[in-house]
Coordinates of C-alpha atoms in Angstrom, one line a residue:
Chain A
A1 CA 49.8 -6.1 -105.6
Q2 CA 49.9 -3.4 -102.9
S3 CA 48.6 -4.3 -99.6
V4 CA 48.7 -3.0 -96.0
S5 CA 48.7 -5.4 -92.9
Q6 CA 47.6 -4.3 -89.5
H7 CA 49.0 -7.0 -87.0
N8 CA 46.8 -6.3 -84.0
H9 CA 43.1 -6.9 -84.6
H10 CA 41.8 -6.2 -81.2
V11 CA 43.6 -4.6 -78.2
I12 CA 42.5 -4.1 -74.7
L13 CA 44.2 -1.8 -72.4
S14 CA 43.8 -0.1 -69.3
E15 CA 43.8 3.7 -69.0
A16 CA 47.4 5.1 -68.8
A17 CA 48.8 2.3 -70.6
S18 CA 51.0 3.0 -73.6
L19 CA 49.7 1.9 -77.1
E20 CA 51.5 0.9 -80.2
L21 CA 49.6 -0.4 -83.3
G22 CA 51.5 -2.0 -86.1
C23 CA 51.4 -1.3 -89.7
N24 CA 53.2 -2.6 -92.7
Y25 CA 52.8 -1.7 -96.3
S26 CA 53.9 -3.6 -99.5
Y27 CA 55.3 -1.1 -102.1
G28 CA 58.6 -0.4 -103.2
G29 CA 58.0 3.3 -104.5
T30 CA 57.0 6.6 -103.1
V31 CA 54.1 6.1 -100.7
N32 CA 51.7 8.4 -98.7
L33 CA 50.6 6.9 -95.4
F34 CA 47.7 7.6 -93.0
W35 CA 46.2 6.6 -89.8
Y36 CA 42.4 7.1 -89.5
V37 CA 40.2 6.8 -86.4
Q38 CA 36.5 5.8 -86.3
Y39 CA 35.0 6.1 -83.2
P40 CA 31.7 4.1 -82.4
G41 CA 29.0 5.1 -84.8
Q42 CA 30.9 7.6 -86.5
H43 CA 32.7 8.3 -89.7
L44 CA 36.6 7.9 -90.5
Q45 CA 38.6 11.0 -89.1
L46 CA 42.2 11.6 -89.9
L47 CA 44.6 11.0 -87.0
L48 CA 48.0 11.8 -88.7
K49 CA 49.7 11.5 -92.2
Y50 CA 53.1 11.0 -93.7
F51 CA 54.1 12.4 -97.0
S52 CA 57.8 13.2 -96.7
G53 CA 60.3 14.6 -94.6
D54 CA 60.6 14.0 -91.0
P55 CA 59.7 10.2 -90.4
L56 CA 58.3 11.0 -87.1
V57 CA 54.9 12.5 -87.4
K58 CA 52.5 13.8 -84.8
G59 CA 48.9 13.9 -85.1
I60 CA 45.8 15.0 -83.1
K61 CA 45.0 13.9 -79.5
G62 CA 48.6 13.2 -78.6
F63 CA 48.9 10.2 -81.2
E64 CA 52.4 9.9 -83.3
A65 CA 53.5 7.3 -85.9
E66 CA 57.1 6.7 -87.2
F67 CA 57.8 5.7 -90.8
I68 CA 60.6 3.3 -91.2
K69 CA 61.4 3.0 -94.9
S70 CA 63.6 0.0 -94.3
K71 CA 60.9 -2.2 -92.5
F72 CA 58.0 -0.9 -94.6
S73 CA 56.3 0.3 -91.3
F74 CA 54.3 3.1 -90.0
N75 CA 53.2 2.2 -86.5
L76 CA 51.1 4.2 -84.4
R77 CA 52.0 5.3 -80.9
K78 CA 50.2 7.0 -77.9
P79 CA 52.3 7.2 -74.6
S80 CA 49.2 7.1 -72.5
V81 CA 45.7 6.1 -73.6
Q82 CA 42.4 7.5 -72.3
W83 CA 38.9 5.7 -72.3
S84 CA 37.9 8.2 -75.1
D85 CA 40.6 6.6 -77.4
T86 CA 38.4 3.4 -77.6
A87 CA 37.7 3.0 -81.3
E88 CA 38.8 1.4 -84.5
Y89 CA 42.1 2.3 -86.1
F90 CA 42.7 2.1 -89.6
C91 CA 46.2 2.6 -91.5
A92 CA 46.2 3.3 -95.0
A93 CA 48.5 3.8 -97.8
A94 CA 48.3 5.6 -101.3
L95 CA 50.8 5.6 -104.1
G96 CA 52.8 8.8 -104.0
G97 CA 53.8 11.0 -106.8
S98 CA 52.0 13.8 -108.7
S99 CA 50.2 11.3 -111.2
N100 CA 48.6 9.4 -108.4
T101 CA 44.8 8.9 -108.3
G102 CA 44.7 9.1 -104.6
K103 CA 43.3 5.6 -104.2
L104 CA 43.8 4.3 -100.6
I105 CA 44.5 0.9 -99.6
F106 CA 43.4 0.2 -95.9
G107 CA 44.6 -2.4 -93.4
Q108 CA 42.0 -4.6 -91.9
G109 CA 41.6 -2.4 -88.8
T110 CA 42.6 -2.7 -85.0
T111 CA 39.7 -2.4 -82.6
L112 CA 41.2 -0.7 -79.5
Q113 CA 39.3 -1.1 -76.1
V114 CA 40.5 1.2 -73.1
K115 CA 39.1 -0.1 -69.7
P116 CA 38.6 2.8 -67.4
Chain S
D1 CA 33.2 18.7 -91.3
A2 CA 34.1 18.4 -95.1
G3 CA 30.9 19.2 -96.5
I4 CA 30.1 15.7 -97.3
T5 CA 26.5 14.2 -97.1
Q6 CA 25.3 10.6 -98.1
S7 CA 21.8 9.6 -98.4
P8 CA 20.0 7.5 -97.4
R9 CA 21.9 6.7 -94.1
H10 CA 20.1 3.6 -93.5
K11 CA 18.4 1.3 -96.0
V12 CA 17.0 -2.3 -95.9
T13 CA 16.1 -3.7 -99.3
E14 CA 15.6 -7.1 -101.0
T15 CA 17.6 -9.2 -103.1
G16 CA 17.4 -8.4 -106.7
T17 CA 16.1 -4.9 -106.1
P18 CA 18.2 -1.9 -107.4
V19 CA 19.6 0.5 -105.1
T20 CA 21.0 3.8 -105.6
L21 CA 23.3 5.6 -102.8
R22 CA 24.1 9.1 -103.2
C23 CA 27.1 11.4 -102.0
H24 CA 27.0 15.0 -102.2
Q25 CA 29.8 17.4 -101.5
T26 CA 29.6 21.3 -101.1
E27 CA 33.2 22.0 -102.0
N28 CA 33.6 21.1 -105.6
H29 CA 36.5 18.8 -105.2
R30 CA 37.5 16.8 -108.3
Y31 CA 38.2 13.5 -106.7
M32 CA 35.5 11.4 -105.1
Y33 CA 35.5 7.7 -103.9
W34 CA 33.2 4.9 -102.9
Y35 CA 34.5 2.5 -100.3
R36 CA 32.8 -0.4 -98.5
Q37 CA 33.5 -1.4 -95.0
D38 CA 33.2 -4.9 -93.7
P39 CA 34.6 -6.5 -90.6
G40 CA 38.0 -8.0 -91.1
H41 CA 38.4 -6.3 -94.4
G42 CA 38.8 -2.5 -93.3
L43 CA 37.7 -0.2 -96.2
R44 CA 37.9 -1.5 -99.9
L45 CA 37.6 1.0 -103.1
I46 CA 34.5 0.2 -105.1
H47 CA 35.0 2.9 -107.7
Y48 CA 36.2 6.4 -108.0
S49 CA 35.9 9.6 -109.8
Y50 CA 38.3 12.4 -111.0
G51 CA 36.1 14.6 -112.9
V52 CA 32.4 14.9 -114.4
K53 CA 31.8 11.8 -116.3
D54 CA 35.2 10.5 -115.4
T55 CA 35.3 7.3 -113.1
D56 CA 37.3 4.2 -112.8
K57 CA 37.1 0.8 -111.0
G58 CA 38.5 0.0 -107.6
E59 CA 39.3 -3.3 -106.1
V60 CA 35.9 -4.5 -105.5
S61 CA 33.7 -3.1 -108.6
D62 CA 31.9 -6.0 -109.5
G63 CA 28.0 -5.5 -109.0
Y64 CA 28.3 -1.9 -108.8
S65 CA 28.4 1.1 -111.1
V66 CA 28.7 4.7 -110.7
S67 CA 28.0 8.0 -112.3
R68 CA 28.8 11.7 -111.9
S69 CA 27.0 14.0 -114.0
K70 CA 27.8 17.1 -111.7
T71 CA 30.7 17.8 -109.6
E72 CA 28.8 17.6 -106.5
D73 CA 27.4 14.4 -106.8
F74 CA 28.6 10.7 -107.1
L75 CA 26.1 8.1 -107.3
L76 CA 26.6 4.5 -106.7
T77 CA 24.2 1.9 -108.0
L78 CA 23.6 -1.6 -107.1
E79 CA 21.7 -2.9 -110.2
S80 CA 20.6 -6.1 -108.6
A81 CA 21.4 -6.2 -104.8
T82 CA 22.8 -9.3 -103.4
S83 CA 23.1 -10.2 -99.6
S84 CA 27.0 -10.2 -100.0
Q85 CA 26.6 -6.5 -100.8
T86 CA 25.1 -6.0 -97.1
S87 CA 27.9 -3.5 -95.8
V88 CA 28.5 0.1 -94.7
Y89 CA 29.2 2.4 -97.7
F90 CA 31.5 5.4 -97.3
C91 CA 31.9 8.1 -99.8
A92 CA 35.2 10.1 -99.6
I93 CA 36.5 13.3 -101.3
R94 CA 40.1 14.3 -101.7
P95 CA 41.0 18.2 -102.0
T96 CA 43.8 18.9 -104.5
S97 CA 46.0 21.9 -104.4
G98 CA 49.0 22.6 -106.6
G99 CA 49.3 19.1 -107.5
A100 CA 50.2 17.9 -103.8
Y101 CA 48.6 14.9 -102.5
N102 CA 46.1 15.4 -99.7
E103 CA 44.3 13.3 -97.5
Q104 CA 40.6 12.0 -97.9
F105 CA 37.8 13.1 -96.1
F106 CA 35.0 10.7 -95.5
G107 CA 31.2 11.1 -95.3
P108 CA 29.0 9.8 -92.6
G109 CA 28.3 6.4 -94.3
T110 CA 25.2 4.6 -95.3
R111 CA 24.4 1.3 -93.7
L112 CA 22.7 -1.1 -96.3
T113 CA 21.1 -4.2 -95.6
V114 CA 20.0 -6.8 -98.3
L115 CA 17.7 -9.5 -97.2

């Protein structure tokens, strides 16, 4: 069965530190990948997405992610975090192709705490 | 704002009672989804719909049913609530254009507590 794994469950960083959150998926075919963020008390918002093309994708708020097909990975990065980045981050995957139903498989989530 | 509302936003109920959660969208998107969010599990798909009266199960569908009689509304029903169904429930919609895949947009969530 397809699955998504996030390696870091709870990350604590100081402001201006660099961030990298790991995400691996298990599926051998075409896959669409996403990172969502959930700020405290709010709903999920899309940070960035990968469908095809350039494996380095840029999202909102200075986040980027790199799709490495050979490693089945889609890690999220930010060079310098801010206190306002404190949130929970979810990696998600959907099977690609025109017949897809759009069902998302989520990772367990990573809680990021940024200390001022 | 993707035009998604969920009601109620908070609910406390007792074991064995029926509960219905409503998801309403204003943009007539074909695909709608119900997820539950639990610590350590991320979000898990309960049911989804690909049109009026067209629904299918997700990975955690036991104990839940859904209905979609109008494009704009997708209802999630717990026929007899159990404490294991205490969770935060999110509805999502997925715009489709020209057959291309697009991301899902999520509603504000419903926090359900089953005592």
